[in-house]
Short mmCIF file of C-alpha atoms in Angstrom, two decimals:
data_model
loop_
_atom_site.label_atom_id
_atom_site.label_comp_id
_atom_site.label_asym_id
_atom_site.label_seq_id
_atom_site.Cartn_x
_atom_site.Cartn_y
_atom_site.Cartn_z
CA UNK A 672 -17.06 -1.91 -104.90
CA UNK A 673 -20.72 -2.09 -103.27
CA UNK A 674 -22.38 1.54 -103.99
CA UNK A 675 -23.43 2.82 -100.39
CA UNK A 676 -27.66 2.87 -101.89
CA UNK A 677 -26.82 -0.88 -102.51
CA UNK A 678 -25.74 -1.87 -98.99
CA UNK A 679 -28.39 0.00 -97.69
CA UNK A 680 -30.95 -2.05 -99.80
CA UNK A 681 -28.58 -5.41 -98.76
CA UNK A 682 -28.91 -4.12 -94.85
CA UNK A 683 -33.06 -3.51 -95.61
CA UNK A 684 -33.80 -6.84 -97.38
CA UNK A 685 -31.32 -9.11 -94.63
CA UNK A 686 -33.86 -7.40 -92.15
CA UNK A 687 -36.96 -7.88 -94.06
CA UNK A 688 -35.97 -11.89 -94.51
CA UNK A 689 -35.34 -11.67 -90.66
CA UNK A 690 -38.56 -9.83 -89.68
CA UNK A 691 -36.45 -7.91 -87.84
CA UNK A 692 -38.77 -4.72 -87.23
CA UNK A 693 -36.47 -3.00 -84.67
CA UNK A 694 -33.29 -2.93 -87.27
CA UNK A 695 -35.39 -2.60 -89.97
CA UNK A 696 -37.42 0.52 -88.79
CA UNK A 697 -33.59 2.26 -87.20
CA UNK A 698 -31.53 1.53 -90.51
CA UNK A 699 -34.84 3.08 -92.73
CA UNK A 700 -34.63 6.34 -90.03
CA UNK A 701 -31.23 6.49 -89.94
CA UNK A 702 -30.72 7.00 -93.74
CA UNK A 703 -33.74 9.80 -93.43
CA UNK A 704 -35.84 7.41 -95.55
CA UNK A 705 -38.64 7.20 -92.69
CA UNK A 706 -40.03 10.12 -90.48
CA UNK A 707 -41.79 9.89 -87.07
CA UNK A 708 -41.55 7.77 -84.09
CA UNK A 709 -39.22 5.07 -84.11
CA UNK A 710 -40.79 3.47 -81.23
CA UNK A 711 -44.58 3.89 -82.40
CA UNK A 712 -43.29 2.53 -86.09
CA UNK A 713 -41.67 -0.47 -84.83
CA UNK A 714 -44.88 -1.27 -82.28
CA UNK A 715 -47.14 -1.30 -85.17
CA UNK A 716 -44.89 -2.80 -87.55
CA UNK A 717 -44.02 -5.73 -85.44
CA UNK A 718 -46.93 -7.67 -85.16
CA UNK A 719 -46.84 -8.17 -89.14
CA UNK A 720 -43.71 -9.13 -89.05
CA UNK A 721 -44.49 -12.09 -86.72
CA UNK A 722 -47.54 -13.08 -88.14
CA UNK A 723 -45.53 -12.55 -92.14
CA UNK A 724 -42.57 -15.57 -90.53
CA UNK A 725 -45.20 -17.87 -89.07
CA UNK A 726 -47.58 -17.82 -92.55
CA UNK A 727 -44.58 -17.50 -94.92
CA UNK A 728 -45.50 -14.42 -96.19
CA UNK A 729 -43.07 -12.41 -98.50
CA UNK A 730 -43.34 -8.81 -97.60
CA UNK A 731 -41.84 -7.63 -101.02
CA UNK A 732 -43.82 -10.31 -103.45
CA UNK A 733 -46.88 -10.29 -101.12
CA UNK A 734 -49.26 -13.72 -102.35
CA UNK A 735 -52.73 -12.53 -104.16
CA UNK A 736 -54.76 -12.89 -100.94
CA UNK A 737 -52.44 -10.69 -99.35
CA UNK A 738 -55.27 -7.92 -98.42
CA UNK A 739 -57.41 -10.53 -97.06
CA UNK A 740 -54.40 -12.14 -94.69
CA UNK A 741 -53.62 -8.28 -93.55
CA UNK A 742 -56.92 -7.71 -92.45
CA UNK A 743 -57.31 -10.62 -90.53
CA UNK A 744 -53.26 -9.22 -89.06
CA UNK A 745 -54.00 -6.30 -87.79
CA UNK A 746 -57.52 -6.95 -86.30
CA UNK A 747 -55.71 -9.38 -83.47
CA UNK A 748 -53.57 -8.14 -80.41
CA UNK A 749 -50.95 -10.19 -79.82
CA UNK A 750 -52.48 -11.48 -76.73
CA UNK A 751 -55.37 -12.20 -79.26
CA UNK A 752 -57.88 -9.54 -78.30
CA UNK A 753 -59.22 -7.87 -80.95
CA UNK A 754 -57.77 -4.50 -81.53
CA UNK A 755 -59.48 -1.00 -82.29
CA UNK A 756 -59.90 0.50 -85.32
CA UNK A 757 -57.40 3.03 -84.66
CA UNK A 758 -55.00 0.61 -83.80
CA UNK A 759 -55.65 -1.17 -86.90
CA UNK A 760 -55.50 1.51 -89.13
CA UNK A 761 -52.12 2.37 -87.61
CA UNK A 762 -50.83 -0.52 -88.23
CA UNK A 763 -51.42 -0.37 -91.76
CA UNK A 764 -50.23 3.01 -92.09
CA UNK A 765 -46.68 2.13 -90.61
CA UNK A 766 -46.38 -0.39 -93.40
CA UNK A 767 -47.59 1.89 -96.09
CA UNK A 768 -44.71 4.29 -94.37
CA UNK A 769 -42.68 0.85 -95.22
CA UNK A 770 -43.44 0.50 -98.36
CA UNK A 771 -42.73 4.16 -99.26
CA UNK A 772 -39.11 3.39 -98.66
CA UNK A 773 -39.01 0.40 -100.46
CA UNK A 774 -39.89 1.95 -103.59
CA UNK A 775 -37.24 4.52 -103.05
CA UNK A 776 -34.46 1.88 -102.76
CA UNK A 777 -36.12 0.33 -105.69
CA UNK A 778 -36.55 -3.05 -103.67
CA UNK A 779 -40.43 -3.12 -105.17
CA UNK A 780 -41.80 -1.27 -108.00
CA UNK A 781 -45.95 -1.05 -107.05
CA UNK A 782 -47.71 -0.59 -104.27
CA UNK A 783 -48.68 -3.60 -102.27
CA UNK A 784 -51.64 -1.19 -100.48
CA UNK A 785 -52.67 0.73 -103.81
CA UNK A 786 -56.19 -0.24 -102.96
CA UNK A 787 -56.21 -1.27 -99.85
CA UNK A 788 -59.17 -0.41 -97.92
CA UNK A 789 -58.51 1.13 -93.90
CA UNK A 790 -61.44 1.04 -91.49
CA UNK A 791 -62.79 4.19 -90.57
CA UNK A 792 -61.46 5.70 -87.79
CA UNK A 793 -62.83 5.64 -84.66
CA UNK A 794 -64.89 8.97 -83.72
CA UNK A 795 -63.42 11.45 -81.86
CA UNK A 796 -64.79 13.94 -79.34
CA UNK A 797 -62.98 17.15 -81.22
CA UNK A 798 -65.03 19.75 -81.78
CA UNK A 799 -65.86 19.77 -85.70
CA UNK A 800 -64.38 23.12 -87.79
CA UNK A 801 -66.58 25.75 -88.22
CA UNK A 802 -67.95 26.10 -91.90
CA UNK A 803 -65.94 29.55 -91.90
CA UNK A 804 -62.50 28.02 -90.80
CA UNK A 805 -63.44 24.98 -93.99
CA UNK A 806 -63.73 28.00 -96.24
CA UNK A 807 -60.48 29.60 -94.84
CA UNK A 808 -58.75 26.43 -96.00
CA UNK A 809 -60.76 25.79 -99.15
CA UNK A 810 -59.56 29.30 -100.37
CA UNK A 811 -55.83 28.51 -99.11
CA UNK A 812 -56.04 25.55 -100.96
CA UNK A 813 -57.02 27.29 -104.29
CA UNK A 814 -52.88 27.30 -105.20
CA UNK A 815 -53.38 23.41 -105.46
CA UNK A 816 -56.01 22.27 -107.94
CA UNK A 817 -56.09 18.70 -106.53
CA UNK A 818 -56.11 18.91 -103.10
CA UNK A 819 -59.02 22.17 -103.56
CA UNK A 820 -61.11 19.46 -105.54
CA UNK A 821 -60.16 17.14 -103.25
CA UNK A 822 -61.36 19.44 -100.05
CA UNK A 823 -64.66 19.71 -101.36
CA UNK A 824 -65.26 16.53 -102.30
CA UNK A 825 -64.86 15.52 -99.16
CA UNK A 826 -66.93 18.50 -97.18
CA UNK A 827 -69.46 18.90 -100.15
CA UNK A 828 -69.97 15.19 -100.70
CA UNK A 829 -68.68 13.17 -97.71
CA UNK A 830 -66.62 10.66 -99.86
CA UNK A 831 -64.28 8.36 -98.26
CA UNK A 832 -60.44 8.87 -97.82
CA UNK A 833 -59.81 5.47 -99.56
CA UNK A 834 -62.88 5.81 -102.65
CA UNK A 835 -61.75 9.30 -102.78
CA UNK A 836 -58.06 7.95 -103.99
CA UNK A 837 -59.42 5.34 -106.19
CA UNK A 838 -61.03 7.49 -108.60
CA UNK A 839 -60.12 7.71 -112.67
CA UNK A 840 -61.74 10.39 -114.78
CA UNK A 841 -63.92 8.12 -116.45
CA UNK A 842 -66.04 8.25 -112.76
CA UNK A 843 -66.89 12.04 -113.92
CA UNK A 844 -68.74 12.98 -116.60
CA UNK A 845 -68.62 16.74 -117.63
CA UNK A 846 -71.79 17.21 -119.52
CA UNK A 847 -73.88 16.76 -116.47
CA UNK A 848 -71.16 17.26 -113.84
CA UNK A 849 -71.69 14.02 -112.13
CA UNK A 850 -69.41 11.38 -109.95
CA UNK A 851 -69.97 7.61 -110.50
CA UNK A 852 -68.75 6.43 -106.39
CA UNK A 853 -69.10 2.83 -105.82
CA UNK A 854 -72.88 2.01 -106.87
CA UNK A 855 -74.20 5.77 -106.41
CA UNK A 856 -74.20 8.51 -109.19
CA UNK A 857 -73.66 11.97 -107.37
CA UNK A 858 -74.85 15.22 -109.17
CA UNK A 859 -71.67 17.55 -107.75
CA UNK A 860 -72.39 21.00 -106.06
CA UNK A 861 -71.52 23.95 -108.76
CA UNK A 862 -68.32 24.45 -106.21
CA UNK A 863 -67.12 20.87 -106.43
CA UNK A 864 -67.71 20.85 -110.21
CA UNK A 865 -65.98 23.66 -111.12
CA UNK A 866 -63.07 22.61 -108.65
CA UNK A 867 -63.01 19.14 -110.75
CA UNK A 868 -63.28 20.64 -113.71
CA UNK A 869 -60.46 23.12 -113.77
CA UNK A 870 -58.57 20.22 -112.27
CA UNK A 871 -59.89 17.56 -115.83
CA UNK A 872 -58.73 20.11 -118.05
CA UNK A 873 -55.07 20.24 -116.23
CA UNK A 874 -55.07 16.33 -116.83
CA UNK A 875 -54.90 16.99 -120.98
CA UNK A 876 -59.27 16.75 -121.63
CA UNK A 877 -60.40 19.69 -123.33
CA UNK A 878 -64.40 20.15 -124.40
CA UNK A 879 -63.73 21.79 -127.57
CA UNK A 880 -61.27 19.61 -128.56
CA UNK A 881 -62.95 16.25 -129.49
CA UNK A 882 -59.51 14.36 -129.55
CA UNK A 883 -58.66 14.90 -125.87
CA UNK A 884 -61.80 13.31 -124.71
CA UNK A 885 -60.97 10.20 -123.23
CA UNK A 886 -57.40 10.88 -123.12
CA UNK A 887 -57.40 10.67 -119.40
CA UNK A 888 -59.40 7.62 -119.02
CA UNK A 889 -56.10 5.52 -117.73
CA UNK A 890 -55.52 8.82 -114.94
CA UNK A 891 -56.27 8.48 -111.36
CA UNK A 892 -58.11 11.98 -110.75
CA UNK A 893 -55.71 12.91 -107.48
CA UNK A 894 -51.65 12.61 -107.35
CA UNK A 895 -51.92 10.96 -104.14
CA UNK A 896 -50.97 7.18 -103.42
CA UNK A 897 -51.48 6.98 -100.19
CA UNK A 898 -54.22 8.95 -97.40
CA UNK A 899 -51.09 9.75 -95.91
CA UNK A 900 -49.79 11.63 -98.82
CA UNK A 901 -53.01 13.76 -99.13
CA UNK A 902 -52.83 14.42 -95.16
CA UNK A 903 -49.31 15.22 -95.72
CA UNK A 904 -50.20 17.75 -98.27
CA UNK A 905 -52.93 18.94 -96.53
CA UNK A 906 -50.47 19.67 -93.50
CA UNK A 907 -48.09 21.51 -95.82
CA UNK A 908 -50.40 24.18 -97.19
CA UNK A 909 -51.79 24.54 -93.51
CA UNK A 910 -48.27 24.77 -92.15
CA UNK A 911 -47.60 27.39 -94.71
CA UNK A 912 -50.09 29.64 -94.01
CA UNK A 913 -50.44 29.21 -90.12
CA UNK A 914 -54.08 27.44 -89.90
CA UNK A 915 -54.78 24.90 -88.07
CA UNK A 916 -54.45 21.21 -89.39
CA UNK A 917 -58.07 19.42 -90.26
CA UNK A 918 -57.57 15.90 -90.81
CA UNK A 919 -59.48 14.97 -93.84
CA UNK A 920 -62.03 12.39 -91.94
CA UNK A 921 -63.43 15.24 -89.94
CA UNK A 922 -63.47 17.68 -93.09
CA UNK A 923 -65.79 14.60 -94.01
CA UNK A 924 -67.96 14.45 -91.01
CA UNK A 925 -68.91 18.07 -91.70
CA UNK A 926 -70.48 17.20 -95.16
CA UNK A 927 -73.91 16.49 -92.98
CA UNK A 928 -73.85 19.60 -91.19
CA UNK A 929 -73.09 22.00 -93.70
CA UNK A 930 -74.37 20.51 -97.13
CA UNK A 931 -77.32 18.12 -96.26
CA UNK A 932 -78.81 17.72 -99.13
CA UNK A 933 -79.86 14.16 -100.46
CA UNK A 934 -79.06 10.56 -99.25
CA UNK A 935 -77.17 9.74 -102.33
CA UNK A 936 -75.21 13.12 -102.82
CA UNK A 937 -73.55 12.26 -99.19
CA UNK A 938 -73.37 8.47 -100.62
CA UNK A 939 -75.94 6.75 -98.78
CA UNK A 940 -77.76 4.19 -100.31
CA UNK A 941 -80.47 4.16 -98.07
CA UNK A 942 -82.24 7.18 -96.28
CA UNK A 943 -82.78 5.50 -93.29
CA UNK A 944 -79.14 5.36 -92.70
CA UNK A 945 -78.53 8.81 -93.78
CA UNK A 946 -81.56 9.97 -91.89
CA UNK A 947 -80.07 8.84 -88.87
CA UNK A 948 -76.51 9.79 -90.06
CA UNK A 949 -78.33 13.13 -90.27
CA UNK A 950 -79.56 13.46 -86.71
CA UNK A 951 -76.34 12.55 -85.50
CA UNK A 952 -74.55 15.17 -87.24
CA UNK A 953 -77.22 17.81 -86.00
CA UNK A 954 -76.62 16.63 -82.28
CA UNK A 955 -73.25 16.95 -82.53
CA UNK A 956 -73.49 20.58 -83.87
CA UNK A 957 -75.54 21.38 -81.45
CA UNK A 958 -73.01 20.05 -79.23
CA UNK A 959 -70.55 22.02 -80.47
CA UNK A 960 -72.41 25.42 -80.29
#
């Protein structure tokens, strides 16, 4: 006899071979393994479907090139205007959603989009958070070591959603509490040290003990596979104790206003750019007051 997890797997892969995004999206919601919009996931999911049958690509054993081919996806409309960065994005996040439930039905063991890079998003006319509601959250967020390091990362040091993921502990060196992201080396602020700190020594490395040193060289630094799960978590704790929700990317944009100190501690490479990054960030505060 066919255990009911089976069939369901049977039902998901007979879709997936059928790009079938409307009765793969409804089975996935109906056995709670997806949340959200069944409409909005099967609009964004649908268009790499189509393109996945015409190219012969396997969703579940994706080919080696398969970033490359998905960027080129979700960049086109399917009347063959380009699309927006939101729209991209979105589309990529419905198939990360897609790939979440795959794993749980054990149809693929990885993650296709591990380190898959999004665009940013697209800026938004919001009003930024005050510094004061940032440190409301940062001391909310105190309960969880990784998404408190991971806070002021991104408001101390404006790193990005996707490098921010990426990281192992071998990026961050102690003894001079520095970051290695991308090509830059970024002295941290005594906050965001501390924060990574207290968050290395949960991970097993100890300074007095010479023989835990390097034992968390094979670690990602943060639990989170996917932006979505570090928004998720973010949402939680916010939820939890009734603040509002900050999406991480405008956390980020507040890095200029509120800690403006060098080109390459934000992660510029060049200080024209982050000159002009700079003004930017000063109109908009303006703006906002």
């Amino acid at each position: 006899m066919t255990h009911p997890h089976d069939h369901l797997a049977q039902k998901i892969t007979h879709a997936l071979q059928d790009h079938d995004a409307d009765i793969l999206i409804a089975t996935l919601h109906d056995a709670h393994l997806i949340r959200g919009s069944r409409a909005q996931l099967t609009s964004n999911l649908r268009p790499i479907l189509t393109a996945a049958l015409r190219d012969h690509i396997n969703l579940l054993h994706p080919p080696p090139d398969f970033h490359s081919w998905l960027t080129r996806i979700v960049a086109t409309n399917i009347k063959g205007t380009p699309s927006r960065p939101n729209t991209r994005n979105s589309r990529v996040i419905a198939l990360r959603t897609l790939y979440r439930a795959l794993r749980q039905l054990n149809l693929i063991t990885g993650d296709p989009l591990l380190d898959y890079v999004s665009l940013p998003a697209e800026r938004r006319d919001d009003p930024l958070p005050t510094a004061a509601d940032l440190d409301r959250l940062l001391h909310a967020a105190r309960q969880d070591p990784a998404l408190h390091a991971a806070l002021l990362l991104l408001w101390h040091h404006a790193l990005q959603l996707s490098d921010l993921l990426r990281l192992r502990w071998p990026a961050y060196t102690p003894t001079d509490g520095t970051l290695l992201r991308g090509e830059l080396i970024t002295h941290l602020t005594p906050q965001a040290e501390a924060a990574l700190t207290r968050l290395h020594h949960r991970a097993g490395h100890h300074p007095l003990y010479p023989d835990t040193h390097g034992s968390t060289d094979h670690l990602r630094i943060f639990p989170y596979d996917t932006p979505d799960a570090l928004r998720l978590r973010l949402r939680q704790v916010t939820r939890d104790l009734n603040l509002p929700f900050t999406p991480p990317g405008l956390i980020r944009r507040c890095a200029l206003r509120d800690h403006p100190s060098t080109a390459h501690q934000l992660g510029y490479t060049r200080d024209k750019d982050y000159q002009k990054a700079l003004k930017h960030a000063q109109q908009i505060a303006a703006r906002d007051r």
